[in-house]
Amino acid sequence: MYICIRFVKKPMKRFFLIFLSGLFLSMSTISGQRHWTVADGLATGEVQQIVELSNGQMLVNCEGVFCLSNGQSFDVVPCDQRLAYRLTQYVNSYGQLWQGDSLLWLRDFYRIYLFDARQRIFISDIGAHFSDGMLEKIISSVVDTPPPTAEQFQIIDSIHVQDVTVATTDRQGGLWIGTRASGIVYQPPHRIKPEIHKGHDPLIGKARGASLRSGQTMFVIQLHDGRQLRCDSLCHLGYCLPDQTTVSLNDKLPVLNQYRYMVGACSLDGEWVAVYTQNGAFLLDTKADTLATFPHISDIERYSSKYNCMLKDNDGRLWVGTQNGLFLMESAKNEKYNLPTRVEGLANNCIRSLVTDADGHVWAGTSFGVSRITPTVVNLNADDGIPAISTIDRAAVLLDDRRLVFATGGGQAVSFRPNEQIGEEKQLPVVITRMTVNGESAFPTSQSLSYNQNNLIFCFSTLNYATPSHDCYRYRLRGLENDWNLCSDGKGQGTANYKALPSGDYTFEVQASTASGEWGAVTSQAFVIYPPWWRTWWLKIIYALVVLMGLLGLINLYLKKKRARLIAENDARVNRLFELRDEARHQFAESANIAPDKIAVNAEEEKLVSQMLKAIEAHIDDEQYNADLLARDVAMSRASLYKKLQTMLGITPTDFIRNVRLKRAAQLLVESQLSISEIADHVGFATARNFSSSFKKMFGVLPSEYRDGPILLPIQT
């Protein structure tokens, strides 16, 4: 199909351009082409220049607005048009000229720009870089952007791209085609594409037949002793003997009837077979005809209990494909298998089929294409010529010619040789394409940041436009972490996000691996987040000097006043004792609770208060309990006890007993449902009237008012 719109009127031409944009996009899903438009970051759909930088990025001139590729889309590069060199005469072509390996001169119809490819910025003092004859050289036709070559035109014609303005081939051999209104079409370098089989192709039936399902038979597997394990469409499991007789297991093992739909079986050794269904899995001992629980089944069925496929690979590892995840189970010495590991990084987690290729690598057909699992996960997609559609359950097979065949929906199949899809790919260095600080672009990457510029995002890519889904990234921030973080979105770009970084020296490191699994060179970006001024090293020195001077001053002051301090110590002790006494009396007067450690100034007094409280509590309901009995119980004379309490609290033993009774009553009013008469009797008052009078004198309110609380009045002693 070849479409020409050169002589079509403008409205119709616009219609065809829109049609072509959709056509390019649909073609990319089939042949691996990519199509970038304004939606992908291009400033406009009119592309006039495409220049590959030394790091693999593509600098695109969209009619005076410049963009840089980031591996997945494009970022606009700031360019102040006022600082460009304005031509005195209109030039009817675009041009480009490298000066060394870092300075790129660019020319459009009206201006000349100078781009620093290392820093990825436009140079403002462009006049300072003009040398003798440089202006004449830049505006000469020698530096005009070259038109497409004959070979490039051949490719352009073969893929039916129209209104081409520029074409350039990148370092991987991919062709970048700029158009007048439809952005950029990228044609990847030639690779042998998978073959799509349709109609009555016998390979479709061969792939479908890999599940061993035939008529009323769901699956059949060969056992080591010559028997076959067979399951029919009614989920009846049994043996087929060499003499063609059958032995049913459902009658012998009724528990088999609980499985809704038996899908397949996988022989583990000469004795055990794993049977998997749409609602669980189990182990069958083919010698004893007994069942056992599938190992670590709970760790798998936390994701899904619907099993679609199983495979024992050449290394004895068991792969379990479910509706929601692929699980690897390694062989163990003491157990049949270790704990399962869920395989990450697949384009889709619904595993439809499993198969090994001629080299023993494991492949999976999923609900969104095909993935290689070992030695590393590689997702094949439209870039590889494989439709991103669902494969069919257990419909994958290895052919004698080393091709893998996966049956897909719509009565089709896809076949390919793995080494042609994932070969010896060239290792590409990682480029940090963008760095944002606090949400603002830091382009180029900044090396010195203030303490509040501590939210950073790094975007990076190998700029592998041919097979971006084959790349896997890992990154870390030295100074914060030592372990690597894996990152792979299959679209050509990775992102690392760090928030609220403390001040310090950091180095961001990132690596990429291709399908081989080998990690390439480390790309690093060092930067410093400076501390706030009050935490800088010179201010810390000032802090230390101030502290040192203060210490010297204190020592000097200490020496001068040492004698005066010794004289004043005795007075201070006496004053402190009076203060402690005042605090103890205040505590005793103000608090409804009596804490010995609060109203005593030493251990001896605290012990005495504890003894008195214990004695009073023991006789709290005895109205006859008085100061004489209290003195007896604490092994003191009445006079000694009187003198001690006067010194400590300034009250008599009788007052102390009464206060303890009333404070205990206050606690009961708040914490119990006893009536006031019952409380009065409990704390040793002869009558409720006498109790209420004494309570009001001490607390300022009647017991009933205190119970309704809160009480804010001071306690009266």
XYZ file of C-alpha atoms in Angstrom:
717
model
C 0.000 0.000 0.000
C 1.407 3.372 -1.014
C -0.425 6.587 -0.220
C 0.380 9.867 -1.935
C -1.122 13.133 -0.725
C 1.028 15.665 -2.512
C -1.744 17.034 -4.719
C -4.614 16.715 -2.267
C -6.266 19.894 -1.066
C -5.403 21.086 2.441
C -8.548 19.858 4.284
C -8.256 16.465 2.675
C -4.531 16.465 3.264
C -5.069 17.054 6.957
C -7.489 14.141 7.012
C -4.940 11.856 5.392
C -2.213 12.973 7.780
C -4.400 12.047 10.716
C -5.155 8.761 9.011
C -1.451 8.111 8.490
C -0.726 8.804 12.154
C -3.177 6.105 13.118
C -1.764 3.853 10.417
C 1.786 4.279 11.748
C 0.598 3.510 15.258
C -1.223 0.378 14.181
C 1.771 -0.768 12.145
C 4.036 -0.388 15.172
C 2.034 -2.952 17.088
C 2.716 -5.459 14.334
C 6.247 -4.811 13.090
C 7.950 -3.245 16.102
C 7.858 0.280 14.717
C 7.466 3.152 17.143
C 5.685 6.410 16.515
C 6.285 9.541 18.585
C 3.935 12.507 18.407
C 3.081 15.560 20.480
C 1.504 13.190 22.993
C 4.995 11.788 23.641
C 6.603 15.127 24.420
C 7.402 16.480 20.965
C 6.764 20.216 20.786
C 4.989 19.939 17.428
C 4.363 17.304 14.808
C 6.703 19.050 12.355
C 10.204 17.599 12.714
C 12.957 19.365 10.776
C 16.157 17.984 12.323
C 17.187 14.812 14.154
C 20.768 14.621 15.439
C 22.209 11.754 17.472
C 24.421 12.840 20.376
C 27.453 10.883 21.506
C 25.547 9.390 24.456
C 22.809 8.020 22.189
C 20.185 10.691 22.840
C 18.405 12.150 19.829
C 18.137 15.938 19.637
C 15.017 16.864 17.667
C 14.245 20.282 16.193
C 10.494 20.807 15.998
C 10.410 24.009 13.977
C 12.589 25.983 16.383
C 11.654 24.135 19.593
C 14.159 21.475 20.627
C 13.521 18.158 22.380
C 15.760 15.377 23.706
C 14.817 11.717 23.730
C 14.847 10.018 27.130
C 14.439 6.438 25.930
C 10.665 6.417 26.188
C 9.484 9.892 25.187
C 10.919 13.409 24.782
C 11.804 16.336 27.045
C 11.825 19.920 25.811
C 15.253 21.572 26.108
C 15.027 25.223 27.219
C 16.305 27.565 24.516
C 16.041 31.346 24.714
C 15.434 32.396 21.103
C 16.599 35.923 21.901
C 20.108 34.659 22.648
C 20.469 32.785 19.361
C 22.442 34.394 16.527
C 19.945 36.002 14.153
C 20.800 35.617 10.461
C 20.725 38.767 8.384
C 19.490 36.819 5.391
C 16.888 34.062 5.111
C 18.378 30.594 4.486
C 16.134 28.007 2.859
C 17.512 24.944 4.660
C 18.428 23.497 8.023
C 22.042 22.745 8.896
C 24.222 21.121 11.536
C 27.950 21.128 12.296
C 29.945 19.458 15.054
C 32.796 21.434 16.577
C 34.852 18.856 18.394
C 32.865 16.159 20.168
C 30.737 18.395 22.404
C 29.667 21.580 20.601
C 26.906 21.264 18.016
C 26.018 24.178 15.736
C 22.419 24.123 14.497
C 20.871 26.348 11.825
C 17.284 26.928 10.830
C 15.806 29.450 8.402
C 16.428 32.451 10.649
C 18.864 31.664 13.473
C 22.000 29.821 14.545
C 22.101 27.925 17.840
C 24.995 26.403 19.775
C 24.283 23.287 21.821
C 26.621 21.851 24.458
C 26.123 18.098 24.074
C 27.964 17.259 27.302
C 25.930 19.534 29.544
C 22.870 19.213 27.280
C 22.128 22.941 27.307
C 22.115 25.717 24.738
C 24.997 28.173 25.104
C 23.886 31.768 25.575
C 27.118 33.628 24.679
C 27.153 32.186 21.194
C 29.107 35.136 19.773
C 32.142 34.305 21.918
C 32.475 30.958 20.128
C 32.596 32.328 16.590
C 36.017 31.960 15.007
C 37.385 33.126 11.671
C 35.241 31.794 8.901
C 32.924 29.923 11.314
C 29.843 31.945 10.327
C 30.472 31.411 6.628
C 30.948 27.704 7.215
C 27.722 27.363 9.188
C 25.557 29.105 6.615
C 27.132 27.269 3.692
C 25.353 24.404 1.993
C 28.128 22.041 3.111
C 26.555 21.750 6.572
C 22.971 21.395 5.343
C 21.042 18.613 7.057
C 21.534 15.751 4.597
C 18.499 14.377 2.772
C 17.614 10.677 3.152
C 19.989 8.310 1.367
C 18.842 5.898 -1.302
C 18.930 3.065 1.238
C 16.894 5.092 3.712
C 14.408 6.025 0.990
C 14.007 2.358 0.196
C 13.030 1.632 3.798
C 10.763 4.699 3.925
C 8.943 3.609 0.785
C 8.601 0.040 2.056
C 6.789 1.186 5.201
C 4.756 3.834 3.351
C 5.741 6.965 5.286
C 4.833 10.228 3.545
C 5.812 13.901 3.894
C 9.301 13.002 5.126
C 11.479 15.941 6.180
C 14.569 14.231 7.589
C 15.942 10.734 8.174
C 18.917 9.502 10.194
C 20.222 6.104 11.272
C 21.187 5.667 14.940
C 24.020 3.647 16.484
C 21.857 0.505 16.640
C 20.932 0.718 12.986
C 17.413 1.995 13.623
C 16.000 4.570 11.223
C 14.502 7.813 12.576
C 12.099 9.402 10.102
C 10.900 12.954 10.708
C 7.661 14.032 9.069
C 6.025 17.345 8.291
C 3.020 16.871 10.563
C 3.015 13.393 12.092
C 6.050 13.457 14.371
C 8.690 10.734 14.185
C 8.426 7.188 12.873
C 11.109 4.814 14.125
C 11.937 1.718 12.114
C 14.056 -0.698 14.193
C 17.066 -2.458 12.682
C 16.319 -5.582 10.715
C 15.820 -8.720 12.759
C 14.287 -12.040 11.893
C 10.730 -11.660 13.087
C 8.576 -14.404 14.579
C 6.217 -16.064 12.162
C 2.468 -15.767 12.658
C 0.587 -18.924 11.621
C -3.068 -18.761 10.609
C -5.752 -20.845 8.985
C -4.967 -24.553 8.560
C -1.251 -24.336 9.317
C -0.296 -27.684 10.932
C 1.886 -25.941 13.518
C -1.251 -24.530 15.133
C -2.550 -28.036 15.753
C 0.869 -29.188 16.919
C 1.023 -26.435 19.525
C -2.515 -27.119 20.675
C -1.739 -30.837 20.826
C 1.059 -30.181 23.332
C -1.564 -30.248 26.080
C -2.237 -33.921 25.187
C -5.955 -33.244 25.216
C -7.755 -35.349 22.634
C -11.498 -35.906 22.480
C -12.663 -37.114 25.862
C -9.117 -37.176 27.252
C -7.979 -34.164 29.280
C -4.366 -35.294 29.679
C -2.174 -38.376 29.553
C 1.361 -38.742 30.937
C 3.696 -41.693 30.678
C 4.843 -43.292 33.951
C 8.200 -44.957 34.508
C 6.707 -48.438 34.877
C 5.037 -48.421 31.461
C 1.588 -47.360 32.646
C -0.069 -44.113 31.660
C -1.882 -41.726 33.980
C -5.032 -40.529 32.212
C -7.782 -38.056 33.066
C -10.984 -37.880 31.035
C -13.295 -34.915 30.508
C -15.394 -35.983 33.525
C -12.358 -35.618 35.825
C -12.026 -39.373 36.251
C -8.412 -40.177 37.000
C -6.976 -43.620 36.348
C -4.259 -45.796 34.868
C -4.052 -47.180 31.367
C -2.184 -50.494 31.518
C -0.019 -51.840 28.688
C -2.771 -54.354 27.856
C -5.179 -51.414 27.271
C -7.201 -52.114 30.418
C -7.975 -49.185 32.734
C -7.973 -48.849 36.510
C -10.042 -46.034 38.013
C -8.690 -44.080 40.958
C -11.855 -42.115 41.751
C -13.536 -45.179 43.239
C -10.522 -45.937 45.385
C -9.867 -42.278 46.292
C -13.245 -40.489 46.613
C -11.454 -37.257 47.596
C -10.595 -36.838 43.912
C -14.226 -35.929 43.268
C -13.788 -32.615 45.085
C -11.613 -31.253 42.302
C -13.737 -29.344 39.824
C -11.588 -29.597 36.720
C -8.315 -31.468 36.430
C -6.012 -29.588 34.091
C -2.807 -31.582 33.843
C -0.109 -33.594 35.576
C 3.669 -33.367 35.942
C 5.855 -36.356 36.835
C 8.269 -35.459 39.645
C 10.153 -38.756 39.948
C 9.545 -42.479 39.544
C 6.890 -42.444 42.222
C 5.222 -39.061 42.661
C 3.125 -37.119 40.163
C 1.817 -33.576 40.715
C -1.768 -33.206 39.503
C -3.068 -29.652 39.134
C -6.636 -28.448 38.756
C -8.671 -25.284 38.584
C -9.266 -25.386 42.324
C -6.101 -26.817 43.822
C -3.227 -29.258 43.385
C -2.118 -32.506 45.027
C 0.527 -35.216 44.847
C -0.280 -38.745 43.730
C 1.863 -41.691 44.835
C 1.594 -43.911 41.747
C 3.000 -46.925 43.603
C 0.828 -46.833 46.723
C -2.146 -45.071 45.093
C -2.310 -42.515 47.897
C -2.588 -38.744 47.887
C -0.416 -36.171 49.627
C -0.620 -32.420 50.038
C 1.154 -30.406 47.393
C 4.267 -28.862 49.055
C 3.905 -25.285 50.345
C 0.500 -25.006 48.706
C -0.614 -22.189 51.018
C 2.255 -19.970 49.831
C 1.031 -20.366 46.251
C -2.694 -20.200 46.852
C -2.448 -16.895 48.677
C -2.260 -15.593 45.086
C -4.405 -18.125 43.210
C -5.736 -21.674 43.533
C -6.322 -21.988 39.804
C -3.405 -23.870 38.289
C -2.818 -23.606 34.545
C 0.465 -25.432 33.932
C 3.517 -27.067 35.520
C 6.985 -27.874 34.229
C 9.987 -29.743 35.624
C 13.033 -28.302 33.872
C 16.382 -29.890 33.027
C 17.833 -28.882 36.407
C 15.050 -30.575 38.379
C 13.339 -27.329 39.323
C 9.557 -27.251 39.376
C 7.782 -24.298 37.742
C 4.142 -23.733 38.674
C 2.005 -21.445 36.517
C -1.207 -20.104 38.020
C -3.867 -17.566 37.174
C -1.934 -15.026 39.232
C 1.749 -15.738 39.195
C 4.614 -18.034 38.216
C 6.350 -19.870 41.062
C 9.747 -21.558 41.185
C 10.313 -24.481 43.570
C 13.906 -25.647 44.014
C 14.719 -29.200 45.051
C 15.682 -29.684 48.713
C 17.519 -32.432 50.602
C 15.123 -32.992 53.471
C 11.948 -31.936 51.688
C 10.751 -32.490 48.164
C 10.931 -28.778 47.431
C 11.921 -25.542 49.135
C 9.561 -22.645 49.664
C 8.290 -21.304 46.319
C 9.595 -18.038 44.900
C 7.206 -15.869 42.916
C 8.852 -14.745 39.672
C 8.716 -10.962 39.257
C 9.067 -8.756 36.192
C 6.709 -10.586 33.839
C 4.568 -8.508 31.499
C 1.573 -10.499 32.737
C 1.131 -12.825 35.713
C -1.516 -15.109 34.207
C 0.654 -18.036 33.091
C -0.940 -20.098 30.324
C 1.871 -22.452 29.266
C 5.438 -23.465 30.118
C 8.063 -24.979 27.833
C 11.863 -25.350 27.660
C 13.822 -24.427 24.548
C 16.673 -26.415 22.988
C 19.172 -24.805 25.382
C 17.123 -25.665 28.467
C 15.838 -22.134 29.081
C 12.290 -21.880 30.438
C 9.656 -19.924 28.490
C 6.134 -18.937 29.480
C 3.074 -18.082 27.454
C 0.966 -15.521 29.309
C -2.267 -13.627 28.849
C -0.261 -10.778 27.324
C 2.433 -12.324 25.195
C 5.489 -14.533 25.678
C 8.314 -14.270 28.224
C 11.648 -15.970 28.629
C 12.129 -16.856 32.295
C 15.689 -18.173 32.559
C 18.450 -17.107 32.898
C 16.751 -13.705 33.155
C 13.217 -12.525 32.578
C 12.756 -11.026 29.109
C 9.308 -10.069 27.857
C 8.818 -10.300 24.112
C 6.277 -7.881 22.726
C 5.390 -5.863 19.647
C 8.979 -4.583 19.425
C 9.970 -8.201 18.814
C 7.098 -8.851 16.429
C 5.061 -10.912 18.879
C 1.442 -9.802 19.310
C 0.593 -8.750 22.851
C -2.350 -11.153 23.023
C -3.230 -14.107 25.194
C -1.725 -17.506 24.549
C -3.711 -20.730 25.029
C -3.441 -22.982 28.067
C -0.682 -25.596 27.795
C -0.368 -24.989 24.036
C 3.383 -24.545 23.574
C 5.873 -26.921 21.968
C 9.577 -27.162 21.015
C 10.119 -28.321 17.434
C 13.026 -30.382 16.149
C 14.375 -27.343 14.276
C 14.739 -25.472 17.641
C 11.668 -23.318 17.056
C 9.225 -22.619 19.857
C 5.531 -22.489 18.957
C 2.866 -20.850 21.112
C -0.797 -21.117 20.171
C -2.736 -17.877 20.595
C -6.360 -16.853 20.448
C -8.218 -16.535 17.192
C -6.968 -19.866 15.866
C -3.416 -18.607 15.378
C 0.074 -19.455 16.572
C 3.459 -17.724 16.734
C 6.782 -19.468 16.149
C 10.368 -18.277 16.506
C 13.894 -19.384 17.284
C 14.903 -18.010 20.693
C 18.450 -17.115 19.644
C 17.044 -14.955 16.840
C 14.879 -12.976 19.264
C 17.344 -12.773 22.130
C 20.841 -12.931 20.720
C 24.147 -11.437 21.747
C 22.874 -7.913 22.308
C 25.405 -5.111 22.629
C 25.675 -3.743 26.137
C 24.698 -0.059 26.131
C 25.748 2.398 28.848
C 23.075 4.004 30.990
C 22.395 7.709 30.503
C 20.874 9.821 33.268
C 18.441 11.684 31.064
C 16.840 13.917 33.662
C 17.075 14.890 37.302
C 14.389 16.814 39.142
C 14.881 18.583 42.455
C 11.764 19.350 44.479
C 9.696 18.788 41.359
C 11.712 21.165 39.186
C 13.993 20.019 36.404
C 17.698 20.245 37.183
C 19.049 20.040 33.656
C 21.912 19.318 33.504
C 22.252 17.375 36.738
C 23.199 19.574 39.671
C 26.125 18.719 41.932
C 25.562 21.149 44.811
C 22.217 21.392 46.558
C 21.004 23.208 49.650
C 19.541 21.389 52.643
C 15.950 22.018 51.510
C 16.589 20.715 47.977
C 16.304 17.134 49.148
C 13.505 15.545 47.090
C 15.196 14.073 44.025
C 14.032 12.025 41.046
C 16.482 10.436 38.594
C 15.349 9.276 35.151
C 17.704 7.014 33.233
C 17.826 4.877 30.106
C 20.181 2.878 27.904
C 18.466 4.577 24.962
C 17.890 1.139 23.493
C 15.206 2.013 20.978
C 15.361 -1.312 19.145
C 14.509 -3.660 22.043
C 13.751 -1.581 25.161
C 11.822 -4.410 26.798
C 15.015 -6.488 26.996
C 16.746 -4.083 29.376
C 16.705 -4.344 33.141
C 18.047 -1.665 35.497
C 19.344 -1.571 39.024
C 20.280 1.513 41.010
C 21.359 2.673 44.449
C 22.278 5.881 46.241
C 25.667 5.531 47.908
C 25.660 7.411 51.171
C 22.131 6.191 51.864
C 21.975 2.541 50.779
C 24.337 -0.261 49.798
C 21.871 -2.702 48.242
C 20.708 -2.421 44.646
C 17.100 -1.688 43.677
C 15.789 -3.474 40.587
C 13.797 -1.504 38.037
C 12.347 -2.586 34.693
C 9.181 -1.287 33.053
C 9.885 -2.660 29.582
C 9.374 0.771 27.986
C 12.939 2.019 27.829
C 13.225 4.237 30.891
C 13.777 3.759 34.627
C 13.021 6.065 37.544
C 14.458 6.392 41.045
C 12.688 8.559 43.610
C 14.286 9.798 46.863
C 12.472 12.002 49.363
C 13.633 14.043 52.358
C 17.331 13.206 51.981
C 19.477 14.373 54.885
C 22.512 16.509 54.202
C 25.630 14.647 53.078
C 27.734 13.434 50.160
C 25.929 11.090 47.749
C 26.644 9.199 44.566
C 23.760 7.896 42.476
C 24.753 4.711 40.633
C 22.823 2.869 37.952
C 23.544 -0.165 35.769
C 21.710 -1.982 33.024
C 21.709 -5.567 31.825
C 20.566 -6.991 28.539
C 18.884 -10.327 28.035
C 22.164 -12.108 28.838
C 21.789 -11.065 32.467
C 25.270 -9.486 32.635
C 25.402 -6.041 34.197
C 27.131 -3.304 32.251
C 29.236 -0.352 33.336
C 28.104 1.806 36.244
C 26.904 5.315 35.438
C 27.250 7.581 38.447
C 26.291 11.095 39.434
C 27.851 12.587 42.558
C 26.196 15.431 44.393
C 26.250 17.120 47.764
C 23.346 18.297 49.883
C 24.783 20.997 52.096
C 23.529 21.306 55.666
C 21.743 24.469 56.865
C 24.027 27.269 58.004
C 23.443 26.442 61.657
C 24.876 22.952 61.052
C 27.891 23.859 58.899
C 31.400 22.820 59.984
C 32.621 26.354 60.612
C 29.629 27.135 62.784
C 30.234 23.920 64.713
C 33.773 25.161 65.374
C 32.312 28.413 66.647
C 29.923 26.414 68.838
C 32.886 24.474 70.235
C 34.885 27.654 70.899
C 31.933 29.270 72.651
C 31.458 26.176 74.785
C 35.180 26.063 75.580
C 35.232 29.726 76.541
C 32.176 29.207 78.641
C 33.810 26.296 80.434
C 36.920 28.343 81.124
C 34.756 31.144 82.457
C 32.857 28.766 84.680
C 36.067 27.248 86.017
C 37.411 30.717 86.763
C 34.156 31.690 88.399
C 34.234 28.471 90.397
C 37.724 29.149 91.676
C 36.833 32.717 92.664
C 33.673 31.742 94.477
C 34.796 28.436 95.940
C 35.269 29.861 99.382
C 32.010 31.787 99.293
C 30.238 28.634 98.081
C 31.565 26.575 100.957
C 30.338 29.193 103.407
C 26.964 29.379 101.744
C 26.463 25.605 101.524
C 25.329 25.288 105.098
C 22.852 28.111 104.666
C 21.663 26.537 101.445
C 21.124 23.208 103.154
C 19.093 24.838 105.874
C 17.082 26.838 103.362
C 16.561 23.767 101.262
C 15.286 21.864 104.243
C 12.771 24.620 104.921
C 11.770 24.552 101.256
C 11.300 20.804 101.343
C 9.221 21.164 104.464
C 7.067 23.799 102.788
C 6.685 21.617 99.699
C 5.757 18.589 101.812
C 3.166 20.560 103.778
C 1.791 22.049 100.569
C 1.586 18.586 99.021
C -0.167 17.174 102.080
C -2.617 20.078 102.183
C -3.443 20.243 98.461
C -3.615 16.582 97.404
C -6.427 14.163 98.151
C -3.851 11.360 98.009
C -1.110 10.907 100.576
C 2.174 9.816 99.040
C 4.910 9.147 101.621
C 7.675 10.147 99.211
C 5.982 13.525 98.628
C 5.552 14.602 102.270
C 8.848 13.261 103.639
C 12.261 14.819 103.130
C 14.323 11.704 103.838
C 14.044 7.922 103.906
C 13.475 7.810 107.680
C 10.472 10.140 107.515
C 9.103 8.290 104.453
C 9.236 5.018 106.405
C 7.411 6.627 109.361
C 4.657 8.050 107.131
C 4.191 4.635 105.511
C 3.870 2.996 108.953
C 1.334 5.587 110.097
C -0.756 5.247 106.936
C -0.713 1.462 107.253
C -1.798 1.655 110.911
C -4.604 4.149 110.203
C -5.876 2.177 107.186
C -6.001 -0.911 109.378
C -8.331 0.939 111.795
C -9.989 3.336 109.345
C -13.506 2.379 110.446
C -12.716 2.510 114.163
C -13.880 5.862 115.520
C -12.053 5.133 118.776
C -8.688 4.924 117.064
C -6.710 7.954 118.357
C -3.245 9.449 118.654
C -2.226 7.210 121.572
C -3.026 4.078 119.612
C -1.243 5.442 116.568
C 1.896 6.166 118.650
C 1.769 2.619 119.979
C 1.430 1.124 116.505
C 4.482 3.003 115.181
C 6.502 2.231 118.355
C 6.828 5.846 119.508
C 5.718 7.828 122.494
C 2.824 10.229 122.032
C 5.149 13.176 122.711
C 7.726 11.976 120.181
C 5.059 11.396 117.571
C 3.561 14.839 118.287
C 6.964 16.501 117.928
C 7.771 14.593 114.733
C 4.495 15.520 113.015
C 4.827 19.136 114.081
C 8.282 19.221 112.473
C 7.180 17.454 109.314
C 3.696 18.818 108.599
C 2.942 21.313 111.343
C -0.072 19.291 112.580
C -0.926 17.061 115.543
C -1.309 13.277 115.375
C -5.058 13.711 115.860
C -5.196 16.089 112.857
C -3.175 13.601 110.806
C -5.625 10.772 111.620
C -8.611 12.999 110.781
C -7.026 14.135 107.482
C -6.256 10.593 106.427
C -9.859 9.557 107.178
C -11.274 12.488 105.158
C -8.911 11.992 102.199
C -9.816 8.330 102.153
C -13.484 9.382 102.151
C -12.814 11.707 99.185
C -11.390 8.756 97.245
C -14.432 6.629 98.036
C -16.780 9.410 96.931
C -15.156 9.405 93.487
C -14.340 5.740 93.054
C -17.266 3.903 94.720
C -21.061 3.888 94.749
C -21.324 3.830 98.574
C -23.725 6.281 100.149
C -22.391 9.187 102.168
C -23.575 7.553 105.406
C -21.797 4.331 104.474
C -18.611 6.223 103.631
C -18.801 8.147 106.914
C -19.135 4.908 108.811
C -16.329 3.306 106.764
C -13.826 6.060 107.604
C -14.643 6.120 111.328
C -17.095 8.989 111.838
C -19.847 8.443 114.392
C -22.469 10.351 112.406
C -22.922 11.474 108.825
C -23.569 15.001 110.103
C -20.205 15.135 111.841
C -18.562 13.652 108.725
C -20.150 16.221 106.399
C -19.159 19.086 108.657
C -15.548 17.916 108.876
C -15.427 17.174 105.116
C -16.663 20.665 104.212
C -14.194 22.244 106.583
C -11.345 20.414 104.862
C -12.440 20.455 101.210
C -14.697 23.523 101.178
C -17.701 21.607 99.831
C -20.129 19.032 101.111
C -19.478 15.361 100.290
C -22.407 15.315 97.840
C -20.978 18.320 95.976
C -17.524 16.739 95.913
C -18.960 13.583 94.374
C -20.625 15.632 91.601
C -17.110 17.211 90.953
C -14.855 18.433 89.579
C -13.467 20.019 92.738
C -11.241 22.996 92.156
C -11.221 24.385 95.726
C -8.051 23.952 97.809
C -8.118 21.450 100.663
C -8.291 23.052 104.096
C -6.173 21.642 106.891
